[in-house]
Coordinates of C-alpha atoms in Angstrom, one line a residue:
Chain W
X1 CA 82.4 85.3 99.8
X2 CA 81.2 83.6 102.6
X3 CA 83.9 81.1 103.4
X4 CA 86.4 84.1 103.3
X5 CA 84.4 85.8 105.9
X6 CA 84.1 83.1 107.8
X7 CA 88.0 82.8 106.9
X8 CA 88.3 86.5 108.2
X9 CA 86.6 86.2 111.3
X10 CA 88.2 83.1 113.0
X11 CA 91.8 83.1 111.1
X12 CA 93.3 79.7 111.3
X13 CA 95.6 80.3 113.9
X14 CA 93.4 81.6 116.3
X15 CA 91.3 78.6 116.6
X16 CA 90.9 76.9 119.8
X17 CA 90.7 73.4 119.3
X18 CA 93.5 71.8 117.8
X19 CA 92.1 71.0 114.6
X20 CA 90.2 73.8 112.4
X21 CA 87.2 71.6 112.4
X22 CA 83.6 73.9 111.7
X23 CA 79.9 71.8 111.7
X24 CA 78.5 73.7 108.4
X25 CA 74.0 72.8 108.9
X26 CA 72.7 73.2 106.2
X27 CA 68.9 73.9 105.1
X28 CA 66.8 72.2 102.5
X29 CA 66.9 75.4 99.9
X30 CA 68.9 78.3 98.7
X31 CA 70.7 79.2 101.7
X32 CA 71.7 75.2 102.1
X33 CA 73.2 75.2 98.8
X34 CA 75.3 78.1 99.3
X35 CA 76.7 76.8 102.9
X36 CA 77.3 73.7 100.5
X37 CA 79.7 76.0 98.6
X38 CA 81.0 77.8 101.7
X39 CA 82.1 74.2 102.9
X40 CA 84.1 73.2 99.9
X41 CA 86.3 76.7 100.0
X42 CA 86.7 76.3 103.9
X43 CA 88.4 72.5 103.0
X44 CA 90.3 74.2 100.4
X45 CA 91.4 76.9 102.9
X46 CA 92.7 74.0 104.7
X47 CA 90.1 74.0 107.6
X48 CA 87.9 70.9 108.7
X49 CA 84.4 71.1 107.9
X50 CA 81.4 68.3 108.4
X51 CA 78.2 69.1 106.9
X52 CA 74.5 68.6 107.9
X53 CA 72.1 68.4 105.3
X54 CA 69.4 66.5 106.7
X55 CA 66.9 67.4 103.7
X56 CA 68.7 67.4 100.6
X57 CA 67.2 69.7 97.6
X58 CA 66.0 68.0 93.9
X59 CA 67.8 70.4 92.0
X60 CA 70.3 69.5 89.8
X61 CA 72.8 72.1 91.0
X62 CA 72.4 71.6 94.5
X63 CA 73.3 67.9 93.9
X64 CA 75.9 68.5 92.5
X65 CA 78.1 70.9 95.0
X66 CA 76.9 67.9 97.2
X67 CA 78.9 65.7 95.1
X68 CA 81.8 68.1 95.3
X69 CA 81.5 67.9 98.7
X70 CA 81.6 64.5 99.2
X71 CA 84.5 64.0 97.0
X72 CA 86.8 66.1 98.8
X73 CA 85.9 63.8 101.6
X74 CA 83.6 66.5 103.7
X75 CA 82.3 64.0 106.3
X76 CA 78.2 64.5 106.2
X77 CA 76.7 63.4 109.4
X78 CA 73.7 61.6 109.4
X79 CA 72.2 63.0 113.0
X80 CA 72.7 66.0 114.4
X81 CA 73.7 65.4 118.1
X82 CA 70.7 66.8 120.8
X83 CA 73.4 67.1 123.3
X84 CA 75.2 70.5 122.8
X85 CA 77.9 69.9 124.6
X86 CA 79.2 67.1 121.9
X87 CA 79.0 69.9 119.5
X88 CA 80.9 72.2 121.3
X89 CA 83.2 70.1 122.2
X90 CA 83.9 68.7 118.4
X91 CA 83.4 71.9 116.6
X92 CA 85.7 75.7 116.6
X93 CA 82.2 77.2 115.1
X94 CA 78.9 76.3 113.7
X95 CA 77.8 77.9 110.3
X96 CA 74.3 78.5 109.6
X97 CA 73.0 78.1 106.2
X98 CA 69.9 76.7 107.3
X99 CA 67.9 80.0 106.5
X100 CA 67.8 82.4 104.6
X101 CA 65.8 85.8 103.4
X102 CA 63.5 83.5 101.3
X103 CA 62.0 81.6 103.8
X104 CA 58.6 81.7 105.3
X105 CA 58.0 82.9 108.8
X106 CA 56.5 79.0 109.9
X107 CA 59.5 77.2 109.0
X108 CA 61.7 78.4 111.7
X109 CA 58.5 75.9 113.7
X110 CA 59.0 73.3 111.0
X111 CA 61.7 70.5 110.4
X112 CA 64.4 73.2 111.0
X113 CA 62.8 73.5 114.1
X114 CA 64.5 70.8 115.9
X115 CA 67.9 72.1 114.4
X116 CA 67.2 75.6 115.2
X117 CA 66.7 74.8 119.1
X118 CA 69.9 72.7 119.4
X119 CA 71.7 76.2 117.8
X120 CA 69.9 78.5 120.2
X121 CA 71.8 76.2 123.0
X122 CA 75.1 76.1 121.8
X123 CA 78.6 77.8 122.9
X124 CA 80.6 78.1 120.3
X125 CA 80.4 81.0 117.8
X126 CA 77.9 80.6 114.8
X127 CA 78.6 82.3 111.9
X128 CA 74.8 82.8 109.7
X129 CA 74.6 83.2 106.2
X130 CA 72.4 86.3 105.0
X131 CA 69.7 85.7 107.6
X132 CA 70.0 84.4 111.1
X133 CA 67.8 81.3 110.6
X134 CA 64.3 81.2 112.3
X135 CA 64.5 85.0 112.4
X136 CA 61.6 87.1 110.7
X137 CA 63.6 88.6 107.7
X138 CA 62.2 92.4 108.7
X139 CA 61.8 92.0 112.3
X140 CA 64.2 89.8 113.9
X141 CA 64.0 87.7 116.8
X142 CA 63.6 87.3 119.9
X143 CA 64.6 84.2 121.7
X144 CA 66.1 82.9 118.4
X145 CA 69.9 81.7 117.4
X146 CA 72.6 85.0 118.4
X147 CA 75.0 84.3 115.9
X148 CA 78.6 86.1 116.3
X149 CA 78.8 86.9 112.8
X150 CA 76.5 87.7 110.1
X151 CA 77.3 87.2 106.5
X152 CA 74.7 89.1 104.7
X153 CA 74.6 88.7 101.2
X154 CA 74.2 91.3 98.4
X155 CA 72.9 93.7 100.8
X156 CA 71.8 93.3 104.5
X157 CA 68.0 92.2 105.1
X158 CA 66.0 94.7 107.7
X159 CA 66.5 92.1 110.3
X160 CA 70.2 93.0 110.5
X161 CA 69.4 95.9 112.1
X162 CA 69.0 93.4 115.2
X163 CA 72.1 91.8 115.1
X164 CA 74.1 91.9 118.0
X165 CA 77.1 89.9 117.1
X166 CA 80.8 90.5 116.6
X167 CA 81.3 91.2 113.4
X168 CA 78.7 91.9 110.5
X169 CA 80.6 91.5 106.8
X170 CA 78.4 92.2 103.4
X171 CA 79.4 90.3 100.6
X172 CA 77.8 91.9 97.3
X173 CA 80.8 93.0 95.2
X174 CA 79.2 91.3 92.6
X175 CA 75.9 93.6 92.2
X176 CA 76.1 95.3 89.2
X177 CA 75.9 99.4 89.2
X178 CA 72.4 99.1 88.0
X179 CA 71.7 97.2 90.4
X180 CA 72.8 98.8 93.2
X181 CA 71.1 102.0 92.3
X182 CA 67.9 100.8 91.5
X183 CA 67.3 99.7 94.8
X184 CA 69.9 102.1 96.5
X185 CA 71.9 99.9 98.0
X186 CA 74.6 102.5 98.7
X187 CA 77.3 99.7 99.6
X188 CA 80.3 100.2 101.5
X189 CA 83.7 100.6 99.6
X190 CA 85.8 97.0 99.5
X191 CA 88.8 96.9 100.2
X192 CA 91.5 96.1 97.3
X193 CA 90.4 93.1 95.9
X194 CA 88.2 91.4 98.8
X195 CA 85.1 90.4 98.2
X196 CA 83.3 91.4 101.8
X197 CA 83.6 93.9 103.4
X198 CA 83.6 94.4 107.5
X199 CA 80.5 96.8 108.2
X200 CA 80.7 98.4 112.0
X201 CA 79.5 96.1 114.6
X202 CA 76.8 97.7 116.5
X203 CA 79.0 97.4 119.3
Chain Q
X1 CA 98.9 69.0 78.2
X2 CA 97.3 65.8 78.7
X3 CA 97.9 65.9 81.9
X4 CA 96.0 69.2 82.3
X5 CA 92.9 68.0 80.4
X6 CA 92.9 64.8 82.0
X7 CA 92.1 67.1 85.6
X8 CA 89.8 69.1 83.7
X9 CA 87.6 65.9 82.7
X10 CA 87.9 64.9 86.1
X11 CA 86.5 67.7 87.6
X12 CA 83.9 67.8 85.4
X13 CA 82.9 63.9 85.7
X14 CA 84.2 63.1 89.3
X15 CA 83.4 65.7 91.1
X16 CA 80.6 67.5 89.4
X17 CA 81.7 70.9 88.8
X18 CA 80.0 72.7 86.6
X19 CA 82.2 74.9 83.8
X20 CA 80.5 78.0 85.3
X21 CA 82.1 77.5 88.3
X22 CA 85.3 76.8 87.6
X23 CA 85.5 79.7 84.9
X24 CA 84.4 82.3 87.6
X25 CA 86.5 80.9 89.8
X26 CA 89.7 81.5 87.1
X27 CA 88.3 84.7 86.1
X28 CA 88.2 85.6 89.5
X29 CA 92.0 84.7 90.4
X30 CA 93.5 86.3 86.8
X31 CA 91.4 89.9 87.8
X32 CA 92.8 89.1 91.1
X33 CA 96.4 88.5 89.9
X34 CA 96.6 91.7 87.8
X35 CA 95.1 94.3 90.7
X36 CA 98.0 92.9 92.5
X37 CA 100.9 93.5 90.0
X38 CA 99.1 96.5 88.4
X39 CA 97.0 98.6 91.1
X40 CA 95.2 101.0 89.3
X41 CA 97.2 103.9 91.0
X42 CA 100.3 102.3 88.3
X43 CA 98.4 103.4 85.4
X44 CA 99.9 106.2 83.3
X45 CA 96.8 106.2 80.9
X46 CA 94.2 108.7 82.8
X47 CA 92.2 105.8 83.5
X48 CA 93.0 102.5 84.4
X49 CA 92.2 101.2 81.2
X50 CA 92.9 97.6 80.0
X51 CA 92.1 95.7 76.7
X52 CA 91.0 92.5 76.9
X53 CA 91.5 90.3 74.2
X54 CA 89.1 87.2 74.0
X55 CA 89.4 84.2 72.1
X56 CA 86.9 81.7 70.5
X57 CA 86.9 79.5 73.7
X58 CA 87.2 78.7 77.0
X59 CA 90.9 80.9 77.8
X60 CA 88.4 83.8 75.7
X61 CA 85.5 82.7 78.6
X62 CA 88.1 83.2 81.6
X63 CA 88.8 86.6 79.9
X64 CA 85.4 87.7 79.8
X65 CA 84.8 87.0 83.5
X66 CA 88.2 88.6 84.4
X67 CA 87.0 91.6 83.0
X68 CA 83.9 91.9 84.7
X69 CA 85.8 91.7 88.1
X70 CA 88.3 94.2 86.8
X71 CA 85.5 96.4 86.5
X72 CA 84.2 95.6 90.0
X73 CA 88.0 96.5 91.2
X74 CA 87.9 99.8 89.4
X75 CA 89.4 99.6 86.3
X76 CA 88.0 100.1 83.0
X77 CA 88.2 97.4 80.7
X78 CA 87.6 96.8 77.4
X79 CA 86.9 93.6 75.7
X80 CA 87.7 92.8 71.9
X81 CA 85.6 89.4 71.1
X82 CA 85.9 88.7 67.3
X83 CA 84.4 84.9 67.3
X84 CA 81.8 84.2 70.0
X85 CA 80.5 80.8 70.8
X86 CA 76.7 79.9 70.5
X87 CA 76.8 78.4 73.9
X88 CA 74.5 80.2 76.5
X89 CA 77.4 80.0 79.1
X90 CA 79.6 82.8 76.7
X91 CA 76.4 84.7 75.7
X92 CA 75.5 85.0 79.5
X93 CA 79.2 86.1 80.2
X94 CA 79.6 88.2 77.4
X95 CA 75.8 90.1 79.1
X96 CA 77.0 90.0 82.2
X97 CA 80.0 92.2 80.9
X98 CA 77.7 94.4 78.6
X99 CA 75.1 95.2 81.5
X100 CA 77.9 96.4 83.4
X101 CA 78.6 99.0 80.9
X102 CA 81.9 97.4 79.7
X103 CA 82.7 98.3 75.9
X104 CA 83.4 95.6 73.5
X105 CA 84.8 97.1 70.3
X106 CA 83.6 96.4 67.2
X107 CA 87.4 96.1 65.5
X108 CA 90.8 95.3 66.9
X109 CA 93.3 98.7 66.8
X110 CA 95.7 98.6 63.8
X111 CA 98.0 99.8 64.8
X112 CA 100.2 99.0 68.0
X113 CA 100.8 102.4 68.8
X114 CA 97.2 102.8 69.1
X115 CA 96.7 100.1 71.7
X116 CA 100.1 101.6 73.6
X117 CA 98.1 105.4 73.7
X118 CA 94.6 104.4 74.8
X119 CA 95.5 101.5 77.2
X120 CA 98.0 100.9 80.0
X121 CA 97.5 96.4 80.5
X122 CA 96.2 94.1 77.6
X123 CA 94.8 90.8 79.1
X124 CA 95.3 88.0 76.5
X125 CA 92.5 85.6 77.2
X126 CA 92.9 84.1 73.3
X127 CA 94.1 80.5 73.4
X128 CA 94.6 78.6 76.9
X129 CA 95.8 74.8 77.2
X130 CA 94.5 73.0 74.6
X131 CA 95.9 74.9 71.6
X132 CA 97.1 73.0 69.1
X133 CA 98.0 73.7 65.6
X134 CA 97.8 76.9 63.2
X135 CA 96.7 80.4 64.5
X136 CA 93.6 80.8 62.7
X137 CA 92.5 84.6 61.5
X138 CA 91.6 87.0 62.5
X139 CA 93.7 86.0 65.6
X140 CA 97.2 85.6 63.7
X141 CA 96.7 89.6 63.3
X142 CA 95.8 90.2 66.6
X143 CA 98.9 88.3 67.9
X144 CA 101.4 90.1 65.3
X145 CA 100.3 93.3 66.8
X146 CA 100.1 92.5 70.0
X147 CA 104.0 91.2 69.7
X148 CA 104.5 95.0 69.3
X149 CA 103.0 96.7 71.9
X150 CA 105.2 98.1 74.6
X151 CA 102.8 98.3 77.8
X152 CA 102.5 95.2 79.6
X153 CA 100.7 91.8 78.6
X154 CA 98.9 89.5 81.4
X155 CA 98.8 86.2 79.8
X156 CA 95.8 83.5 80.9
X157 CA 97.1 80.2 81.7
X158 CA 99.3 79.9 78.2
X159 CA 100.7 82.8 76.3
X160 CA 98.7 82.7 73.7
X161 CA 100.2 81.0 69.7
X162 CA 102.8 79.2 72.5
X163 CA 103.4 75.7 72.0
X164 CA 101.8 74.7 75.3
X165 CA 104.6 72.5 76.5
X166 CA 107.5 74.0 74.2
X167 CA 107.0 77.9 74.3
X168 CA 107.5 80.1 70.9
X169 CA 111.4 81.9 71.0
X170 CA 109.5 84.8 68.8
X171 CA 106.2 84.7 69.7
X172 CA 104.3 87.1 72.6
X173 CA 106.8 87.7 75.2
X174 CA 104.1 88.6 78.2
X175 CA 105.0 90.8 81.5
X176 CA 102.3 88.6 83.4
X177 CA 101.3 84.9 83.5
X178 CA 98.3 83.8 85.2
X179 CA 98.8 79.8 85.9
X180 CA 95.4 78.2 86.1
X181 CA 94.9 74.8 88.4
X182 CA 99.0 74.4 87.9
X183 CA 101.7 75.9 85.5
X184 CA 102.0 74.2 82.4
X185 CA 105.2 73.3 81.0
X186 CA 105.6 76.4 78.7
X187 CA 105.3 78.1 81.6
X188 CA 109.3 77.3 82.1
X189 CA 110.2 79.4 79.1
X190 CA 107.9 82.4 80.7
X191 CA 110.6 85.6 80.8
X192 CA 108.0 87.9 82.5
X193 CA 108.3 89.8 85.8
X194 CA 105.0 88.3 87.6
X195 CA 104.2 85.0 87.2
X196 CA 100.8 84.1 89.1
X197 CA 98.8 80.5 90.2
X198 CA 95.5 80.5 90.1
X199 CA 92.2 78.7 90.2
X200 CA 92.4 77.8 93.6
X201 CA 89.6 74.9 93.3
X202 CA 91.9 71.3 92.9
X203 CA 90.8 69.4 96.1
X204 CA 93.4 68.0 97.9
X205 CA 93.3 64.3 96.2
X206 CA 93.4 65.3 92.7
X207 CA 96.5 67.4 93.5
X208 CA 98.0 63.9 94.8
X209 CA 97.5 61.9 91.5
X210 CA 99.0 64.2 89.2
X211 CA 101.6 65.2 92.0
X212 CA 101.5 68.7 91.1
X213 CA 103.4 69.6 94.1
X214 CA 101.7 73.4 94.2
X215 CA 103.2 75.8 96.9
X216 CA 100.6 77.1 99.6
X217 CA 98.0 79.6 98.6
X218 CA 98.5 82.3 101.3
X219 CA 95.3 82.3 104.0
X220 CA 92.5 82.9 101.8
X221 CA 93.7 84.5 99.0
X222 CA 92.4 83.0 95.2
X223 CA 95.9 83.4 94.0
X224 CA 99.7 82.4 95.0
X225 CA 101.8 84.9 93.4
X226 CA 105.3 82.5 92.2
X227 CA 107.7 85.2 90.9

């Protein structure tokens, strides 16, 4: 789901460098893994991704959509560049999957830290998965990343209610009924047979 | 046939993927494929219902996931799923599909006239590519039934009892074929309206060393539809 989002949002075509080429950063847990899996569907959908994983995870899944990556020849880098401008520059859009609902208020301060303060500086657009990383899952941020589009996953977290980006998708067709109203999730109807679904942007 | 295993081991070795993903990701594309071709509004049955025939491995696997996201597209399937694997990946499938209230029945309708009031799509998810040899029961049945049904079949990868690479003249004669990774050679003698690709997971090299020559999947659709 999220690599079609981020497919939906910046359609090939309307990308402004001349090659689709997206930085995908990548954090040390859950939300890592799935940007992981967001960069191998983005190669298939014929864009150019290069992944960040500074802290790689133990677990035996996780290694392994790193091996997937790196056999479909997704570039990793080994540093990620202080100097904004070479990221914008290189890059049509940034996704962040370095956060996500399951982190801990003090690690936006942490390791991520560093990452998180080169994002905050950037220009081009960053797409966050589920949680805009280094926010506080309920209350949001201030002074923290503005990412353009937010990918929330199953259902949006309370902080969404702070997001002041473009364009907002869910991506939770795959929550059982039970599911959904046990914990009243009253999605949005998808369309056809797509997987997210656009919510209104707050603007 | 060979040739299709040999990609299979491949991407299982090489690359790491797990059987999980690939089988949701095939599931995914044949539920995909059939909303297409069969939007629920087409049904003549009061609901969109659809019987989905499982076999004893893998192609059965694909049709349990395909049913689930049937379900999730709004049609009501039903799963017949005579010989079940002891493997944890088809016991967690098979869950997935009970907890989201799908019906499996406890006996296969006897009658094709039965199967053509109650249902307007059969999915046969019973034997994919690496059948080889004699039908075994209770699945010889199934297929002589199924060769009499007059609403539509949406074949998995290999209509099932085909030779994979030389067809069957008088075997199932499907309306839909769902190609997984890349047709197979039986998929030549395939005299259906729709014929679909699917599994849109080969990466870029692997397509190169079998030459498989696949068409472009449009934008970021999970399925290429070919006829």
């Amino acid at each position: 789901p999220i690599p079609v989002s981020s497919g939906q949002a910046f359609p090939l075509p309307s990308l402004p460098r001349k090659q689709p080429t997206v930085l995908v950063v990548c954090g040390p847990a859950q939300n890592g893994a799935i940007g992981l899996v967001c960069a191998r569907h983005l190669r298939i959908f014929d864009y150019e991704p290069t992944i960040f994983y500074p802290k790689r995870s133990p677990d035996p899944l996780y290694r392994d959509f790193t091996t997937q990556c790196e056999k479909m020849d997704i570039p990793f880098l080994s540093y990620l560049p202080t100097e904004v401008q070479l990221i914008n520059d290189a890059y049509n859009a940034v996704v962040d999957a370095v956060l996500g609902a399951e982190a801990e208020a003090g690690e936006g301060r942490g390791p991520c830290a560093a990452i998180l303060a080169t994002l905050k500086h950037i220009r081009i657009p960053i797409v966050s998965l589920d949680v805009p990383s280094g926010w506080d899952v309920e209350a949001g941020s201030s002074g923290g990343i503005s990412p353009d589009v937010l990918v929330s996953l199953a259902a949006p977290k309370q902080c969404a209610r702070r997001f002041l980006g473009r364009q907002h998708f869910v991506a939770g067709r795959f929550l059982p009924y039970d599911v959904q109203k046990k914990f009243e999730l009253n999605p949005p109807e998808y369309p056809g047979t797509e997987c997210v679904v656009a919510l209104r942007a707050p603007r | 046939q060979e040739e299709a295993q040999a990609i299979d081991q491949e991407l299982f070795t090489e690359y790491k993927f797990s059987v999980d993903q690939l089988m949701e990701l095939a599931g995914l594309s044949c539920a995909t494929a059939i909303a297409k071709a069969y939007p629920p509004s087409s049904f003549t049955t009061s609901q969109p219902a659809v019987l989905v025939v499982c076999g004893p491995g893998n192609n059965g696997g694909d049709g349990l996931v395909c049913a689930r996201h049937l379900k999730m597209f709004g049609y009501e399937p039903t799963v017949y799923y005579p010989k079940r694997p002891n493997k944890p990946l088809f016991e967690g499938l098979t869950t997935q599909c009970q907890k989201m209230g799908i019906p499996f029945l406890p006996e296969f309708p006897a009658e094709a006239a039965l199967i053509d009031e109650l249902y307007g799509l059969v999915v046969d998810a019973i034997f994919g590519f690496s059948f080889k040899g004699a039908v075994r029961e209770p699945f010889g049945t199934i297929l002589g039934t199924l060769e009499r049904i007059t609403v539509p079949i949406a074949s998995i990868d290999v209509p099932s009892g085909w030779d994979v690479e030389k067809g069957k003249a008088d075997g199932l004669q499907p309306d839909m074929l769902i190609s997984l990774t890349a047709p197979k050679k039986a998929a030549t003698h395939f005299a259906g309206r729709y014929h679909f690709l699917g599994g849109r997971f080969v990466p870029a090299a692997l397509q190169e060393k079998y030459a498989l020559n696949l068409p472009a999947y449009p934008e970021t659709d999970c399925v290429l539809q070919l006829t």
